[in-house]
PDB file of C-alpha atoms in Angstrom:
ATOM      1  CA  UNK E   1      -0.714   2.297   9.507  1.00 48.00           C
ATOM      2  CA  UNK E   2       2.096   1.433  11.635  1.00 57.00           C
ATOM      3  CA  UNK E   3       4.833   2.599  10.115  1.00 58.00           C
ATOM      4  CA  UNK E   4       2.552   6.098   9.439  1.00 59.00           C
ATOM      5  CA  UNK E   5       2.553   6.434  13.188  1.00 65.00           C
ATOM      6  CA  UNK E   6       6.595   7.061  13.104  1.00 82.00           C
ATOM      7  CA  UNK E   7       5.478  10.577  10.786  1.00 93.00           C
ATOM      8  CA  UNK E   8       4.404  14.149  12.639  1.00 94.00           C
ATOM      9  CA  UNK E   9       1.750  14.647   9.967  1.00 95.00           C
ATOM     10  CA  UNK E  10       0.143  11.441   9.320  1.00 94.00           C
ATOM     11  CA  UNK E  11      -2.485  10.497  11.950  1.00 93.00           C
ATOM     12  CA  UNK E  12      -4.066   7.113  12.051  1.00 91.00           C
ATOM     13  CA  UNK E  13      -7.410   8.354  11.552  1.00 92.00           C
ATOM     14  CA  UNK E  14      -6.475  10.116   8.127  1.00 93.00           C
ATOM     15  CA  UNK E  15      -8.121   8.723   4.867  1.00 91.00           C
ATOM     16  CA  UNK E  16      -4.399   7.806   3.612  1.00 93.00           C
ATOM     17  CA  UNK E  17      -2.502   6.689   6.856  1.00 93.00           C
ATOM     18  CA  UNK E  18      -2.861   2.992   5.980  1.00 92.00           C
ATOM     19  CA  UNK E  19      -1.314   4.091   2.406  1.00 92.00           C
ATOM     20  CA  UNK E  20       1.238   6.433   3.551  1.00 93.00           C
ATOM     21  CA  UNK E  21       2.766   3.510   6.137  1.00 92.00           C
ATOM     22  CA  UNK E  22       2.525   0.641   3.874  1.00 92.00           C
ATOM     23  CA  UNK E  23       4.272   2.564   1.073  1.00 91.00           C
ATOM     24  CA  UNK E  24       6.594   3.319   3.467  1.00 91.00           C
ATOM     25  CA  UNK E  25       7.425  -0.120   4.760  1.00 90.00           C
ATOM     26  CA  UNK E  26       7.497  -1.394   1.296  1.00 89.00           C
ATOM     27  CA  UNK E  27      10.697   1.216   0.798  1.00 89.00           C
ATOM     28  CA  UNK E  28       8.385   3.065  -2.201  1.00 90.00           C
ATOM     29  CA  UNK E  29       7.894   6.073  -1.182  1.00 91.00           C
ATOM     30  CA  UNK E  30      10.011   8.068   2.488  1.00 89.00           C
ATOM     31  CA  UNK E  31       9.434  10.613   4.798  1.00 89.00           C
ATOM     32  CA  UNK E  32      11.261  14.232   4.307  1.00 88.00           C
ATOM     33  CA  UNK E  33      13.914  12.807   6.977  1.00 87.00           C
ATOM     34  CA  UNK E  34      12.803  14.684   9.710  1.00 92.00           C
ATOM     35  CA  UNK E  35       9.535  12.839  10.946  1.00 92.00           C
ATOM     36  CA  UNK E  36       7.333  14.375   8.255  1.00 95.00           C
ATOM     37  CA  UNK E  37       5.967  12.724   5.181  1.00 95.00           C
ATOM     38  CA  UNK E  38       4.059  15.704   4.165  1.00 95.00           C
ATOM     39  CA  UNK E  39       1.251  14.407   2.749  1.00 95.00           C
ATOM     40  CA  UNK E  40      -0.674  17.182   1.009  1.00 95.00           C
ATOM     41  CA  UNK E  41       2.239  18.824  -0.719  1.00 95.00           C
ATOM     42  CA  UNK E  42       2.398  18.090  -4.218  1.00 94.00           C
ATOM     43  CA  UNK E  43       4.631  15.430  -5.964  1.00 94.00           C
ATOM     44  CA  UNK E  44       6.870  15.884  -9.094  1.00 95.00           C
ATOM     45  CA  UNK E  45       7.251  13.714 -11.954  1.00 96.00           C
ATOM     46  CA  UNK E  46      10.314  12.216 -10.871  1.00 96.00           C
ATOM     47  CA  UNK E  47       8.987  11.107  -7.288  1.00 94.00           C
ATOM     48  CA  UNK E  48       6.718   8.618  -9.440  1.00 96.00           C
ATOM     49  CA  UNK E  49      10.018   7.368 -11.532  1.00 96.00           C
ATOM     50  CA  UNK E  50      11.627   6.412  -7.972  1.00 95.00           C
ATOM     51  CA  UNK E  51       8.801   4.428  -7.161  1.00 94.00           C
ATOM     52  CA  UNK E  52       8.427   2.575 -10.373  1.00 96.00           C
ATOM     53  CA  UNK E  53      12.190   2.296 -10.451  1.00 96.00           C
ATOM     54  CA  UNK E  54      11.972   0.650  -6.909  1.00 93.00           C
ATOM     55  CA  UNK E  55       9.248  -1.674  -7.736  1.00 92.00           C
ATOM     56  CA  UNK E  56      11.273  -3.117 -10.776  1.00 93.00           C
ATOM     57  CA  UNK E  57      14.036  -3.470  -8.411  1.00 93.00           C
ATOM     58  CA  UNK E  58      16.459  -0.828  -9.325  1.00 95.00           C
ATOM     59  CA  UNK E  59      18.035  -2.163 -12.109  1.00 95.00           C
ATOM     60  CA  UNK E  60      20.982  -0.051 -14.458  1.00 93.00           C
ATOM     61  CA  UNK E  61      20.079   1.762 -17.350  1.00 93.00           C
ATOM     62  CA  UNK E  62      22.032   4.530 -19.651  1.00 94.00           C
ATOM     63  CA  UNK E  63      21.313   7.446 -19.475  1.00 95.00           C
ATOM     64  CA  UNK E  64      18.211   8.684 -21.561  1.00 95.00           C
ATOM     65  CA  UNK E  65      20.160  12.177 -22.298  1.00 96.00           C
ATOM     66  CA  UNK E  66      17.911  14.109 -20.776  1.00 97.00           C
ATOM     67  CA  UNK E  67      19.275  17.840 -20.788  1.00 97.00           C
ATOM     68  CA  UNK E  68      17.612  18.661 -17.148  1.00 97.00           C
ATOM     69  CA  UNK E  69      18.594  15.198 -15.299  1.00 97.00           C
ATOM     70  CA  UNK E  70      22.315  15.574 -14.790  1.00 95.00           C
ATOM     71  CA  UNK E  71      24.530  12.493 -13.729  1.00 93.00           C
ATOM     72  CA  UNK E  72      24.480  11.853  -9.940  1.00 93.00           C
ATOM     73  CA  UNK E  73      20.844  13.987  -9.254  1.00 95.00           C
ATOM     74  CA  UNK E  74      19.195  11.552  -7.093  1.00 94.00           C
ATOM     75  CA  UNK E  75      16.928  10.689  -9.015  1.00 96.00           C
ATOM     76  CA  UNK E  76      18.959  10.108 -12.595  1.00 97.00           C
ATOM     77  CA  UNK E  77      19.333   6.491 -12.373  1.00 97.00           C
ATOM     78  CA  UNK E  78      15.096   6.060 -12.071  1.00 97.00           C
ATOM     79  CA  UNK E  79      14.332   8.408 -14.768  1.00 97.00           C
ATOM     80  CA  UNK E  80      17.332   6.909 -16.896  1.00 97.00           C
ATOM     81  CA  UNK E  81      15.464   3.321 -16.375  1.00 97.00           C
ATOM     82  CA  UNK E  82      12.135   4.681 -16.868  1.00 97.00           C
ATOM     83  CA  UNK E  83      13.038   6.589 -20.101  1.00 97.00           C
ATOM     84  CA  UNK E  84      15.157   3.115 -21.438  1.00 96.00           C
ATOM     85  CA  UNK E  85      11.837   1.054 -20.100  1.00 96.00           C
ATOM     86  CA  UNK E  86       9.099   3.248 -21.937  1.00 96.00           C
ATOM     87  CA  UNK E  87       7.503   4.223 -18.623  1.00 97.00           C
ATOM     88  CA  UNK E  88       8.242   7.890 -19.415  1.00 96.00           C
ATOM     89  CA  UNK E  89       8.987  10.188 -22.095  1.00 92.00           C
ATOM     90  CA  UNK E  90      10.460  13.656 -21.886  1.00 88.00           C
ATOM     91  CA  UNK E  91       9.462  16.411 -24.222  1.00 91.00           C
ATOM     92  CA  UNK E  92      12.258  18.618 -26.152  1.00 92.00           C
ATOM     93  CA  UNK E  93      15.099  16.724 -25.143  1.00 95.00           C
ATOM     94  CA  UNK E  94      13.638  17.296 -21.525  1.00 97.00           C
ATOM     95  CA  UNK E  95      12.188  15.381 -18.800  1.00 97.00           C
ATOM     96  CA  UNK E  96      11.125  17.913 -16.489  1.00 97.00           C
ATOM     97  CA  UNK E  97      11.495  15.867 -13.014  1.00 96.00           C
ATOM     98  CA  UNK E  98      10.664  18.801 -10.724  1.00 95.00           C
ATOM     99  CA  UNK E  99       7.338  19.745 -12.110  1.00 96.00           C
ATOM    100  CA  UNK E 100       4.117  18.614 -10.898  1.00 96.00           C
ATOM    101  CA  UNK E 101       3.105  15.268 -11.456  1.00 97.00           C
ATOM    102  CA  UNK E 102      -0.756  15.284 -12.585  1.00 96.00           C
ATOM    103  CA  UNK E 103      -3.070  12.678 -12.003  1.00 95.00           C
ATOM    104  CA  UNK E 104      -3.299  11.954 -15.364  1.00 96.00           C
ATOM    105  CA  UNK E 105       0.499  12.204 -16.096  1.00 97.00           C
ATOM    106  CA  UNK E 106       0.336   9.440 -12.495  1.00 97.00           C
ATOM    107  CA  UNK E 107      -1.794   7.039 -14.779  1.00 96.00           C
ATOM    108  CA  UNK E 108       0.240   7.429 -17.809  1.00 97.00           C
ATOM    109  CA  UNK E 109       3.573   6.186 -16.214  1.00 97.00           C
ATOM    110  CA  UNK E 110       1.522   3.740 -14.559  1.00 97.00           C
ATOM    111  CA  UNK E 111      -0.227   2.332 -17.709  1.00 97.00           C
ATOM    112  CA  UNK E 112       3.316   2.217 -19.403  1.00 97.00           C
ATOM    113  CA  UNK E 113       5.011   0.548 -16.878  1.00 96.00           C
ATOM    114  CA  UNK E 114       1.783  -2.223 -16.610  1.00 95.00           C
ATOM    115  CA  UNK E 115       2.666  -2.634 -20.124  1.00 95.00           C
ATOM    116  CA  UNK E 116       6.709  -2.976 -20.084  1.00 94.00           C
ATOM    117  CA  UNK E 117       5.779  -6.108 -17.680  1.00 92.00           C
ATOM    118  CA  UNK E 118       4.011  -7.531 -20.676  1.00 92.00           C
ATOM    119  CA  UNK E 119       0.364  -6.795 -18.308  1.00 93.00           C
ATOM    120  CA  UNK E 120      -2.851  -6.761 -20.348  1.00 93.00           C
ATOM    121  CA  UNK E 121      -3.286  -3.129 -20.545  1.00 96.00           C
ATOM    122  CA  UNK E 122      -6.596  -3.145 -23.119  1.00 96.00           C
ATOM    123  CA  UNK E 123      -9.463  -2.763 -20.253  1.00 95.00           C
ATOM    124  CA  UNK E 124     -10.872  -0.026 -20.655  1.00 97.00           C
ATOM    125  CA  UNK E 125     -13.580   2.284 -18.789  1.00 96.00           C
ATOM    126  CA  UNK E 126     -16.690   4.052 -19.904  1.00 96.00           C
ATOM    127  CA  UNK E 127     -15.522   7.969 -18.758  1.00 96.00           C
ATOM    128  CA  UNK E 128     -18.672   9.744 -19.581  1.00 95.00           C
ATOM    129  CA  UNK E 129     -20.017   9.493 -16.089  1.00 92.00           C
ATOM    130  CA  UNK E 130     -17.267  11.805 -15.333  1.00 96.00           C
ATOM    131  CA  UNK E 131     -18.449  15.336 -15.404  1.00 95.00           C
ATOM    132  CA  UNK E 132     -14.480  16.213 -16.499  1.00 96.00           C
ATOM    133  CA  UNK E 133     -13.680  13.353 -18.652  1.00 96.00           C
ATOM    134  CA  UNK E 134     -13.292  16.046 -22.013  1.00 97.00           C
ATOM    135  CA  UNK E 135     -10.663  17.758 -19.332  1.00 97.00           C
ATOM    136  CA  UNK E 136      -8.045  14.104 -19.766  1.00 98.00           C
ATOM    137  CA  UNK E 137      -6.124  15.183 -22.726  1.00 97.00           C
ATOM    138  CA  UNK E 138      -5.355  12.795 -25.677  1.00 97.00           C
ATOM    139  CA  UNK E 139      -2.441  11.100 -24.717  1.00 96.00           C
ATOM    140  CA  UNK E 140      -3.692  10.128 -21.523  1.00 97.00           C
ATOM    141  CA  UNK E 141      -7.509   8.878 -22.507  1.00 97.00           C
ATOM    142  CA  UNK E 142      -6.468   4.835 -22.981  1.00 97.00           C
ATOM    143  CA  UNK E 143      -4.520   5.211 -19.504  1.00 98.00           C
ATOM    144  CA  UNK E 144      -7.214   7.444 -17.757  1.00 97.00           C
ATOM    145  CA  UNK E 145      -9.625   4.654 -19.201  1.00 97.00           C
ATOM    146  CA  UNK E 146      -7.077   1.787 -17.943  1.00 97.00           C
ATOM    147  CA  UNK E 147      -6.830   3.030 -14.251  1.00 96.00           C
ATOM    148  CA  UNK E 148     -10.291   3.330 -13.360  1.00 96.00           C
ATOM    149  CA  UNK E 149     -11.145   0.200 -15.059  1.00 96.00           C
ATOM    150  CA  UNK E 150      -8.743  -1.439 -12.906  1.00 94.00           C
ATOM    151  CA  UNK E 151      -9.679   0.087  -9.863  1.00 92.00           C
ATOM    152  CA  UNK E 152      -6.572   2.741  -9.604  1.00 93.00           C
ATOM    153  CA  UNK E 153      -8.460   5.858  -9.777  1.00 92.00           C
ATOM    154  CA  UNK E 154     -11.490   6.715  -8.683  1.00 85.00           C
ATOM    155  CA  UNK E 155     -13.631  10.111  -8.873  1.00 82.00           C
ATOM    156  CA  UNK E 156     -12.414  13.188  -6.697  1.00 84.00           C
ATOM    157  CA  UNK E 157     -14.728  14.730  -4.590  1.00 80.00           C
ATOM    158  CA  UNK E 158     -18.387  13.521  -4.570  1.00 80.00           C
ATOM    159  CA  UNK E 159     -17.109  11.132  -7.309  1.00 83.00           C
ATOM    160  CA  UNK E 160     -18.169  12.422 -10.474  1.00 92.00           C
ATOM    161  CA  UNK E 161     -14.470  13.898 -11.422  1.00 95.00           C
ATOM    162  CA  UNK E 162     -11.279  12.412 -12.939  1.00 96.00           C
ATOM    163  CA  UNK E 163      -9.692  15.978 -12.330  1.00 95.00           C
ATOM    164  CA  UNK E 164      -7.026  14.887 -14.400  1.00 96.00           C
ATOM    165  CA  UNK E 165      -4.905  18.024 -14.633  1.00 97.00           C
ATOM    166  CA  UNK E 166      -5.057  18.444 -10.387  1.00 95.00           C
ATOM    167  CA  UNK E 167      -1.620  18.092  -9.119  1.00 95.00           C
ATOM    168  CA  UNK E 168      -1.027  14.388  -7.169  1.00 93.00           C
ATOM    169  CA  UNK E 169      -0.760  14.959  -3.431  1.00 94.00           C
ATOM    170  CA  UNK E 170       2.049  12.552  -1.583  1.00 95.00           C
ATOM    171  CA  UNK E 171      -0.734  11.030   0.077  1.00 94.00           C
ATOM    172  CA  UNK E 172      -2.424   9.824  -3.457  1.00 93.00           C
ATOM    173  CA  UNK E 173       0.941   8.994  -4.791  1.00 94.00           C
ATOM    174  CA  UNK E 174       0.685   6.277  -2.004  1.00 93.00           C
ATOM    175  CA  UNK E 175      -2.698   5.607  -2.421  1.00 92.00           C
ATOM    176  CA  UNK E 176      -2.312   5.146  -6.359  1.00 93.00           C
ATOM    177  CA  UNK E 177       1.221   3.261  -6.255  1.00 91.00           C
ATOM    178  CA  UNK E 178      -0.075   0.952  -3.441  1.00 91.00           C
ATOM    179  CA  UNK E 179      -3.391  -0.170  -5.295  1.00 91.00           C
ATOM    180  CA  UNK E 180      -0.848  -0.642  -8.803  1.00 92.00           C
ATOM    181  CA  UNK E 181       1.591  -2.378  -6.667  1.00 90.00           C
ATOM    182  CA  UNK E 182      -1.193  -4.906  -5.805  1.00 89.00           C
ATOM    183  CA  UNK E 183      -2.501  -5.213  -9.504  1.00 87.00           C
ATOM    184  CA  UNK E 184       0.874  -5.644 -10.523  1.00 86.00           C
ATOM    185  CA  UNK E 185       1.598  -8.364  -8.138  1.00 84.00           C
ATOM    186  CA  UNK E 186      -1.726 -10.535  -8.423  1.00 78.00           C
ATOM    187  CA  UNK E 187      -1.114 -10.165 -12.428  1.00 74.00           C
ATOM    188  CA  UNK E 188       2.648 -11.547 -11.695  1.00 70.00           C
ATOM    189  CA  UNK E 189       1.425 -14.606  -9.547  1.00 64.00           C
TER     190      UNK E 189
END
């Protein structure tokens, strides 16, 4: 939680501090550049690209064409790699970085990106205990299933929920990309 101290908003006794400041030490995920991380404002889809495209070491990648990620945005070069790496997948020629990431479109890109590192992806969990699991839509159910059989996702609230359409906070983004940075590791070594 050290390097969580160095943000206005982030107090060492929050439920995420430990996240937010190892994140942040690993370069994955920054602060808004003036102290804050702001934790509890929602994160867009392509926060999660620059995250995965950090973790796989920011390598080149044409661009995927994308008619709403224009050449120089800051984040064009991640969502180019993710696109190229089958991480992510746009929808009408679009990608759609600024909109909310979900927590289901979270486990998607995760799931993908597990599985361009040639990770056994085929674990899967039982989601009826989950009062919402009908809520995960189709083409998230084998990811949704993934993450919380390998300990990515957990329940919201007392537990019982996926709440897979809820917007991701920037304080589960670093919760979430910390624990797949770890699975991804110990599956590397």
């Amino acid at each position: 939680a050290l390097a969580a101290a160095r943000y206005t908003d982030v107090e060492s006794s929050d439920w995420y501090a430990e996240a937010v400041g190892s994140a942040t030490a690993k370069d994955l995920l920054q602060g808004n550049g003036k102290g804050a991380f702001l934790p509890l404002s929602t994160t867009d889809r392509s926060a999660l690209a620059m995250v995965l495209y950090r973790l796989a070491g920011s390598p080149e990648a044409e661009s995927a064409g994308f008619s709403d990620v224009a050449d120089g945005v800051w984040f064009a070069d991640a969502v180019n790699w993710a696109a190229s790496a089958g991480v992510v997948q746009g929808s009408s020629g679009a990608f759609y970085p600024t909109a909310a990431l979900t927590r289901e479109q979270a486990v998607v890109m995760l799931y993908n990106y597990a599985a361009s590192l040639g990770l056994d992806v085929s674990g899967r969990a039982d989601l009826s205990a989950y009062a919402d699991a009908s809520d995960v839509s189709g083409y998230a159910a084998d990811a949704m299933a993934w993450a919380v059989e390998a300990g990515l996702v957990a329940g919201t609230g007392t537990g019982d929920t996926l709440s897979p359409k809820a917007t991701a906070t920037r304080a589960e983004l670093a919760v979430l990309v910390l624990r797949a940075a770890g699975l991804f590791a110990a599956a590397e070594a």
